[in-house]
Amino acid sequence: MKNCVVTGGARGIGKEIVTMFAAAGCRVVFIDRDREAALRTQEELQAENRNVQAFVGDIGNEADVKEFADYVIEKCGKVNALINNACISAGGLLSGCTGEAFTYVLRVGVTAPYLLTLYLKEHFAPHASIVNISSTRAFMSQKDTESYTAAKGGITALTHALAVSLSGKVRVNAIAPGWIDTWESHDLPEPEYAWQDMAQHPSGRVGTPADIARAVLFLCDDKNDFINGETIRIDGGMSRLMVYHDDCGWKYEGGLG
Ligand SMILES: NC(=O)c1ccc[n+]([C@@H]2O[C@H](COP(=O)([O-])OP(=O)(O)OC[C@H]3O[C@@H](n4cnc5c(N)ncnc54)[C@H](O)[C@@H]3O)[C@@H](O)[C@H]2O)c1
């Protein structure tokens, strides 16, 4: 049986990754800081006879990461796939994100993926894969997003560094999602999108967690072992659309500042 480890598996994209790996017959161990959501996801999937175990902890805290790694080694022995998915944002410059809040985001988004890899280094199965979840925000920005953007830039660079260090042992890739709607796992009503929201994507729609989870499984498939150290953008083409002032009926009114 293949063993898959996921961070932030209780909701959103992480929950879909847990669900798809479990449906593919893997044993999945995931960590999430949201106890209630983690236990609910575990219960839901176990009721479908899936082999899923939740661990409650905060990956921004090194002691929790170590405890989780020990738990994974005890439950799984060897790890076939590590998916570093969890991240958060604490805003940025304009809203006065403090050094402490900024550093916490980096601990969750960059340090924890590094530490998990470090602690599991001797416990990867042959042909194992790591997939890091980055963001198109690693390459482009809105205002006031420094904490998140820095974390996503960090995990994108960490991906190729780890791929080189783990060469011949573990493949390491990243996915940079664009706009992915996670309403369902947050118990929110299905949003109604303006046609503009959809039309700004060359694919004509906003993304779903399944769009990302399918790509994670693809990257972990050993048949695709020539893909290594890569970050794959999955955003319906949104970040490829070049818009000039007065283009597409769009006017820039943001000023120079
Ligand atoms: N949704 C999007 O549009 C989008 C776009 C680009 C990138 N991403 C990235 O995809 C990943 C998943 O995003 P999502 O939208 O599914 O998020 P989400 O908020 O829906 O789910 C994240 C899960 O991670 C858990 N989590 C957060 N911080 C944690 C911590 N410190 N320790 C343990 N668990 C923690 C949360 O409790 C939650 O269950 C993130 O890395 C995010 O940056 C999302």
Short mmCIF file of C-alpha atoms and ligand atoms in Angstrom, two decimals:
data_model
loop_
_atom_site.label_atom_id
_atom_site.label_comp_id
_atom_site.label_asym_id
_atom_site.label_seq_id
_atom_site.Cartn_x
_atom_site.Cartn_y
_atom_site.Cartn_z
CA MET A 1 0.00 0.00 0.00
CA LYS A 2 1.23 3.51 -0.85
CA ASN A 3 1.47 6.06 1.94
CA CYS A 4 0.60 9.67 1.34
CA VAL A 5 1.13 12.59 3.75
CA VAL A 6 -0.76 15.86 3.37
CA THR A 7 -0.65 19.14 5.32
CA GLY A 8 -3.85 21.15 5.71
CA GLY A 9 -6.00 18.18 4.70
CA ALA A 10 -9.21 19.08 6.53
CA ARG A 11 -10.59 21.58 4.03
CA GLY A 12 -10.17 23.07 0.58
CA ILE A 13 -7.60 21.79 -1.88
CA GLY A 14 -5.93 19.66 0.83
CA LYS A 15 -9.18 17.81 1.55
CA GLU A 16 -9.59 17.02 -2.16
CA ILE A 17 -6.00 15.73 -2.32
CA VAL A 18 -6.65 13.51 0.73
CA THR A 19 -9.90 12.29 -0.86
CA MET A 20 -8.35 11.45 -4.23
CA PHE A 21 -5.28 9.65 -2.83
CA ALA A 22 -7.53 7.66 -0.48
CA ALA A 23 -9.87 6.77 -3.37
CA ALA A 24 -6.79 5.56 -5.28
CA GLY A 25 -6.18 3.03 -2.47
CA CYS A 26 -3.49 4.88 -0.52
CA ARG A 27 -3.18 5.18 3.23
CA VAL A 28 -3.39 8.95 3.84
CA VAL A 29 -2.17 10.70 6.98
CA PHE A 30 -2.88 14.41 7.18
CA ILE A 31 -2.26 17.22 9.64
CA ASP A 32 -4.57 20.18 10.23
CA ARG A 33 -4.79 22.78 12.98
CA ASP A 34 -8.61 22.87 12.79
CA ARG A 35 -9.53 19.97 15.11
CA GLU A 36 -13.24 19.90 14.31
CA ALA A 37 -12.77 20.02 10.52
CA ALA A 38 -9.93 17.47 10.67
CA LEU A 39 -12.00 14.95 12.63
CA ARG A 40 -15.01 15.56 10.37
CA THR A 41 -12.96 14.90 7.22
CA GLN A 42 -11.45 11.77 8.79
CA GLU A 43 -14.90 10.51 9.82
CA GLU A 44 -16.46 11.26 6.41
CA LEU A 45 -13.75 9.33 4.55
CA GLN A 46 -13.52 6.46 7.02
CA ALA A 47 -17.30 6.01 6.59
CA GLU A 48 -16.50 5.32 2.91
CA ASN A 49 -13.93 2.72 4.05
CA ARG A 50 -10.99 4.94 3.14
CA ASN A 51 -7.72 4.55 5.01
CA VAL A 52 -7.39 8.10 6.34
CA GLN A 53 -5.91 9.33 9.62
CA ALA A 54 -6.05 12.89 10.91
CA PHE A 55 -3.44 14.44 13.20
CA VAL A 56 -4.28 17.73 14.89
CA GLY A 57 -1.43 20.23 15.00
CA ASP A 58 -0.10 23.58 13.82
CA ILE A 59 2.70 23.28 11.26
CA GLY A 60 3.79 26.82 12.17
CA ASN A 61 5.08 25.24 15.38
CA GLU A 62 8.25 23.14 14.97
CA ALA A 63 7.39 20.83 17.87
CA ASP A 64 4.08 19.93 16.17
CA VAL A 65 5.88 19.27 12.87
CA LYS A 66 8.33 16.92 14.62
CA GLU A 67 5.52 15.13 16.46
CA PHE A 68 3.62 14.75 13.18
CA ALA A 69 6.70 13.39 11.38
CA ASP A 70 7.20 10.81 14.18
CA TYR A 71 3.51 9.86 13.91
CA VAL A 72 3.85 9.43 10.12
CA ILE A 73 6.92 7.20 10.51
CA GLU A 74 5.13 5.10 13.12
CA LYS A 75 1.94 4.73 11.04
CA CYS A 76 3.44 4.42 7.58
CA GLY A 77 7.04 3.29 7.79
CA LYS A 78 7.84 4.50 4.28
CA VAL A 79 6.35 7.58 2.63
CA ASN A 80 5.47 7.55 -1.08
CA ALA A 81 4.07 11.07 -1.36
CA LEU A 82 4.41 14.21 0.74
CA ILE A 83 2.09 17.05 -0.21
CA ASN A 84 2.96 20.37 1.42
CA ASN A 85 -0.37 22.10 0.98
CA ALA A 86 -1.23 24.25 4.03
CA CYS A 87 -0.60 27.99 3.93
CA ILE A 88 -2.18 31.18 5.25
CA SER A 89 -1.85 34.93 4.73
CA ALA A 90 -1.34 37.76 7.21
CA GLY A 91 -1.58 40.64 4.71
CA GLY A 92 1.37 42.93 4.20
CA LEU A 93 2.85 46.37 4.18
CA LEU A 94 -0.29 48.47 3.83
CA SER A 95 -2.18 46.78 6.67
CA GLY A 96 0.94 46.79 8.88
CA CYS A 97 1.63 43.04 9.03
CA THR A 98 4.04 42.69 11.98
CA GLY A 99 7.36 40.88 11.85
CA GLU A 100 5.91 38.19 14.08
CA ALA A 101 2.87 37.63 11.83
CA PHE A 102 5.06 37.70 8.70
CA THR A 103 7.47 35.17 10.19
CA TYR A 104 4.59 32.89 11.20
CA VAL A 105 3.35 32.80 7.58
CA LEU A 106 6.87 31.86 6.45
CA ARG A 107 7.01 29.16 9.15
CA VAL A 108 3.77 27.65 7.85
CA GLY A 109 4.44 28.12 4.14
CA VAL A 110 8.19 27.50 3.83
CA THR A 111 9.83 26.26 7.04
CA ALA A 112 7.30 23.48 7.70
CA PRO A 113 7.70 21.95 4.18
CA TYR A 114 11.49 22.06 4.69
CA LEU A 115 11.30 20.51 8.18
CA LEU A 116 8.91 17.77 7.13
CA THR A 117 11.26 16.85 4.31
CA LEU A 118 14.20 16.91 6.74
CA TYR A 119 12.47 14.70 9.32
CA LEU A 120 11.18 12.26 6.69
CA LYS A 121 14.40 12.24 4.63
CA GLU A 122 15.41 8.69 5.55
CA HIS A 123 11.84 7.41 5.35
CA PHE A 124 10.89 8.00 1.72
CA ALA A 125 10.05 4.93 -0.35
CA PRO A 126 11.87 4.38 -3.67
CA HIS A 127 10.34 6.61 -6.40
CA ALA A 128 8.68 8.89 -3.82
CA SER A 129 7.44 12.37 -4.69
CA ILE A 130 7.02 15.66 -2.90
CA VAL A 131 4.50 18.15 -4.28
CA ASN A 132 4.48 21.67 -2.85
CA ILE A 133 1.44 23.88 -3.32
CA SER A 134 2.61 27.33 -4.37
CA SER A 135 0.43 30.01 -6.03
CA THR A 136 0.41 32.26 -9.10
CA ARG A 137 1.06 34.92 -6.45
CA ALA A 138 4.65 33.68 -6.44
CA PHE A 139 4.91 35.47 -9.82
CA MET A 140 2.45 38.39 -9.60
CA SER A 141 0.85 40.48 -6.84
CA GLN A 142 -2.07 42.49 -5.55
CA LYS A 143 -1.35 45.19 -3.02
CA ASP A 144 -0.84 44.25 0.63
CA THR A 145 0.01 40.59 0.08
CA GLU A 146 3.68 40.52 1.12
CA SER A 147 3.46 37.77 3.75
CA TYR A 148 1.67 35.31 1.46
CA THR A 149 3.60 36.23 -1.68
CA ALA A 150 6.94 35.85 0.13
CA ALA A 151 5.87 32.40 1.37
CA LYS A 152 4.87 31.36 -2.15
CA GLY A 153 8.11 32.67 -3.65
CA GLY A 154 9.92 30.74 -0.92
CA ILE A 155 8.20 27.43 -1.51
CA THR A 156 8.69 27.76 -5.27
CA ALA A 157 12.45 28.18 -4.85
CA LEU A 158 12.56 25.52 -2.13
CA THR A 159 11.06 23.13 -4.69
CA HIS A 160 14.00 23.23 -7.10
CA ALA A 161 16.54 23.27 -4.24
CA LEU A 162 15.03 20.11 -2.74
CA ALA A 163 14.76 18.46 -6.17
CA VAL A 164 18.52 18.90 -6.59
CA SER A 165 19.42 17.80 -3.03
CA LEU A 166 17.16 14.73 -3.25
CA SER A 167 18.22 13.86 -6.77
CA GLY A 168 17.86 10.14 -7.50
CA LYS A 169 15.86 9.64 -4.29
CA VAL A 170 12.73 11.80 -4.30
CA ARG A 171 11.24 13.94 -7.08
CA VAL A 172 10.12 17.39 -5.94
CA ASN A 173 7.66 19.53 -7.91
CA ALA A 174 5.23 22.34 -7.19
CA ILE A 175 1.85 23.44 -8.45
CA ALA A 176 0.97 27.12 -8.60
CA PRO A 177 -2.82 27.35 -8.53
CA GLY A 178 -4.72 30.45 -9.56
CA TRP A 179 -8.25 31.22 -8.35
CA ILE A 180 -9.61 28.00 -6.81
CA ASP A 181 -13.00 28.00 -5.17
CA THR A 182 -13.12 26.04 -1.91
CA TRP A 183 -16.63 27.02 -0.79
CA GLU A 184 -17.88 23.46 -0.46
CA SER A 185 -15.43 22.34 2.23
CA HIS A 186 -15.99 25.60 4.14
CA ASP A 187 -19.75 24.94 4.29
CA LEU A 188 -20.39 28.14 2.33
CA PRO A 189 -23.16 28.62 -0.22
CA GLU A 190 -22.11 28.10 -3.84
CA PRO A 191 -20.96 31.51 -5.06
CA GLU A 192 -22.50 33.17 -8.09
CA TYR A 193 -19.77 34.51 -10.31
CA ALA A 194 -20.06 37.56 -12.49
CA TRP A 195 -19.42 36.62 -16.12
CA GLN A 196 -16.33 38.84 -15.92
CA ASP A 197 -14.87 36.63 -13.17
CA MET A 198 -15.15 33.66 -15.48
CA ALA A 199 -14.27 35.40 -18.74
CA GLN A 200 -10.95 36.71 -17.40
CA HIS A 201 -9.88 33.04 -17.41
CA PRO A 202 -9.09 31.80 -20.94
CA SER A 203 -10.59 28.49 -19.74
CA GLY A 204 -13.85 30.35 -19.03
CA ARG A 205 -14.25 29.43 -15.37
CA VAL A 206 -12.86 29.62 -11.85
CA GLY A 207 -10.92 26.52 -10.70
CA THR A 208 -11.99 23.72 -8.37
CA PRO A 209 -9.94 21.77 -5.78
CA ALA A 210 -10.22 18.74 -8.09
CA ASP A 211 -8.34 20.64 -10.85
CA ILE A 212 -5.37 20.81 -8.48
CA ALA A 213 -5.71 17.39 -6.83
CA ARG A 214 -5.71 15.61 -10.22
CA ALA A 215 -2.45 17.34 -11.09
CA VAL A 216 -0.92 16.33 -7.74
CA LEU A 217 -1.71 12.69 -8.47
CA PHE A 218 -0.26 13.07 -11.97
CA LEU A 219 3.01 14.48 -10.58
CA CYS A 220 3.28 11.66 -8.03
CA ASP A 221 2.83 8.99 -10.70
CA ASP A 222 6.21 7.40 -11.33
CA LYS A 223 5.44 7.24 -15.06
CA ASN A 224 5.93 11.02 -15.02
CA ASP A 225 9.39 10.86 -13.47
CA PHE A 226 10.99 13.14 -16.05
CA ILE A 227 9.15 16.06 -14.41
CA ASN A 228 11.40 17.24 -11.59
CA GLY A 229 12.10 20.56 -9.86
CA GLU A 230 9.24 22.10 -11.83
CA THR A 231 6.43 24.46 -10.85
CA ILE A 232 3.30 23.93 -12.92
CA ARG A 233 0.87 26.84 -13.12
CA ILE A 234 -2.79 25.78 -13.07
CA ASP A 235 -4.96 28.87 -13.30
CA GLY A 236 -7.20 28.50 -16.35
CA GLY A 237 -4.77 30.82 -18.12
CA MET A 238 -5.76 33.82 -15.98
CA SER A 239 -2.20 35.00 -15.38
CA ARG A 240 -1.42 34.67 -19.11
CA LEU A 241 -4.04 37.26 -20.11
CA MET A 242 -2.24 40.51 -20.90
CA VAL A 243 -4.50 43.52 -20.35
CA TYR A 244 -3.58 47.10 -21.25
CA HIS A 245 -5.40 50.22 -20.11
CA ASP A 246 -8.51 50.56 -22.32
CA ASP A 247 -8.22 46.90 -23.33
CA CYS A 248 -11.17 44.53 -22.85
CA GLY A 249 -13.22 47.50 -21.59
CA TRP A 250 -10.79 47.76 -18.63
CA LYS A 251 -9.48 51.11 -17.37
CA TYR A 252 -6.61 51.52 -14.96
CA GLU A 253 -7.74 53.90 -12.21
CA GLY A 254 -5.29 52.91 -9.50
CA GLY A 255 -3.08 56.02 -9.73
CA LEU A 256 0.71 55.92 -9.62
CA GLY A 257 1.07 55.08 -5.92
N1 LIG B 1 -7.85 28.63 -3.02
C1 LIG B 1 -7.10 29.31 -3.86
O1 LIG B 1 -7.60 30.12 -4.68
C2 LIG B 1 -5.60 29.12 -3.88
C3 LIG B 1 -4.88 29.73 -4.91
C4 LIG B 1 -3.51 29.55 -4.96
C5 LIG B 1 -2.88 28.78 -4.00
N2 LIG B 1 -3.60 28.21 -3.00
C6 LIG B 1 -2.86 27.44 -2.02
O2 LIG B 1 -3.43 26.15 -1.90
C7 LIG B 1 -3.25 25.67 -0.56
C8 LIG B 1 -4.58 25.30 0.04
O3 LIG B 1 -5.41 26.45 -0.01
P1 LIG B 1 -6.98 26.37 0.22
O4 LIG B 1 -7.57 27.50 -0.54
O5 LIG B 1 -7.45 24.99 0.01
O6 LIG B 1 -7.04 26.76 1.77
P2 LIG B 1 -8.17 26.48 2.83
O7 LIG B 1 -8.09 27.62 3.79
O8 LIG B 1 -9.45 26.16 2.17
O9 LIG B 1 -7.65 25.16 3.57
C9 LIG B 1 -6.40 25.16 4.20
C10 LIG B 1 -6.37 24.09 5.25
O10 LIG B 1 -5.06 24.17 5.87
C11 LIG B 1 -5.23 24.22 7.28
N3 LIG B 1 -4.13 24.98 7.86
C12 LIG B 1 -3.86 26.31 7.71
N4 LIG B 1 -2.79 26.66 8.45
C13 LIG B 1 -2.38 25.54 9.09
C14 LIG B 1 -1.33 25.28 10.01
N5 LIG B 1 -0.53 26.25 10.46
N6 LIG B 1 -1.17 24.01 10.47
C15 LIG B 1 -2.00 23.02 10.06
N7 LIG B 1 -3.04 23.22 9.20
C16 LIG B 1 -3.22 24.47 8.71
C17 LIG B 1 -6.57 24.89 7.49
O11 LIG B 1 -7.11 24.60 8.79
C18 LIG B 1 -7.40 24.31 6.34
O12 LIG B 1 -8.02 23.09 6.70
C19 LIG B 1 -2.53 26.80 0.20
O13 LIG B 1 -1.15 26.61 0.13
C20 LIG B 1 -2.91 28.02 -0.61
O14 LIG B 1 -1.97 29.06 -0.46
C21 LIG B 1 -4.95 28.37 -2.91
#
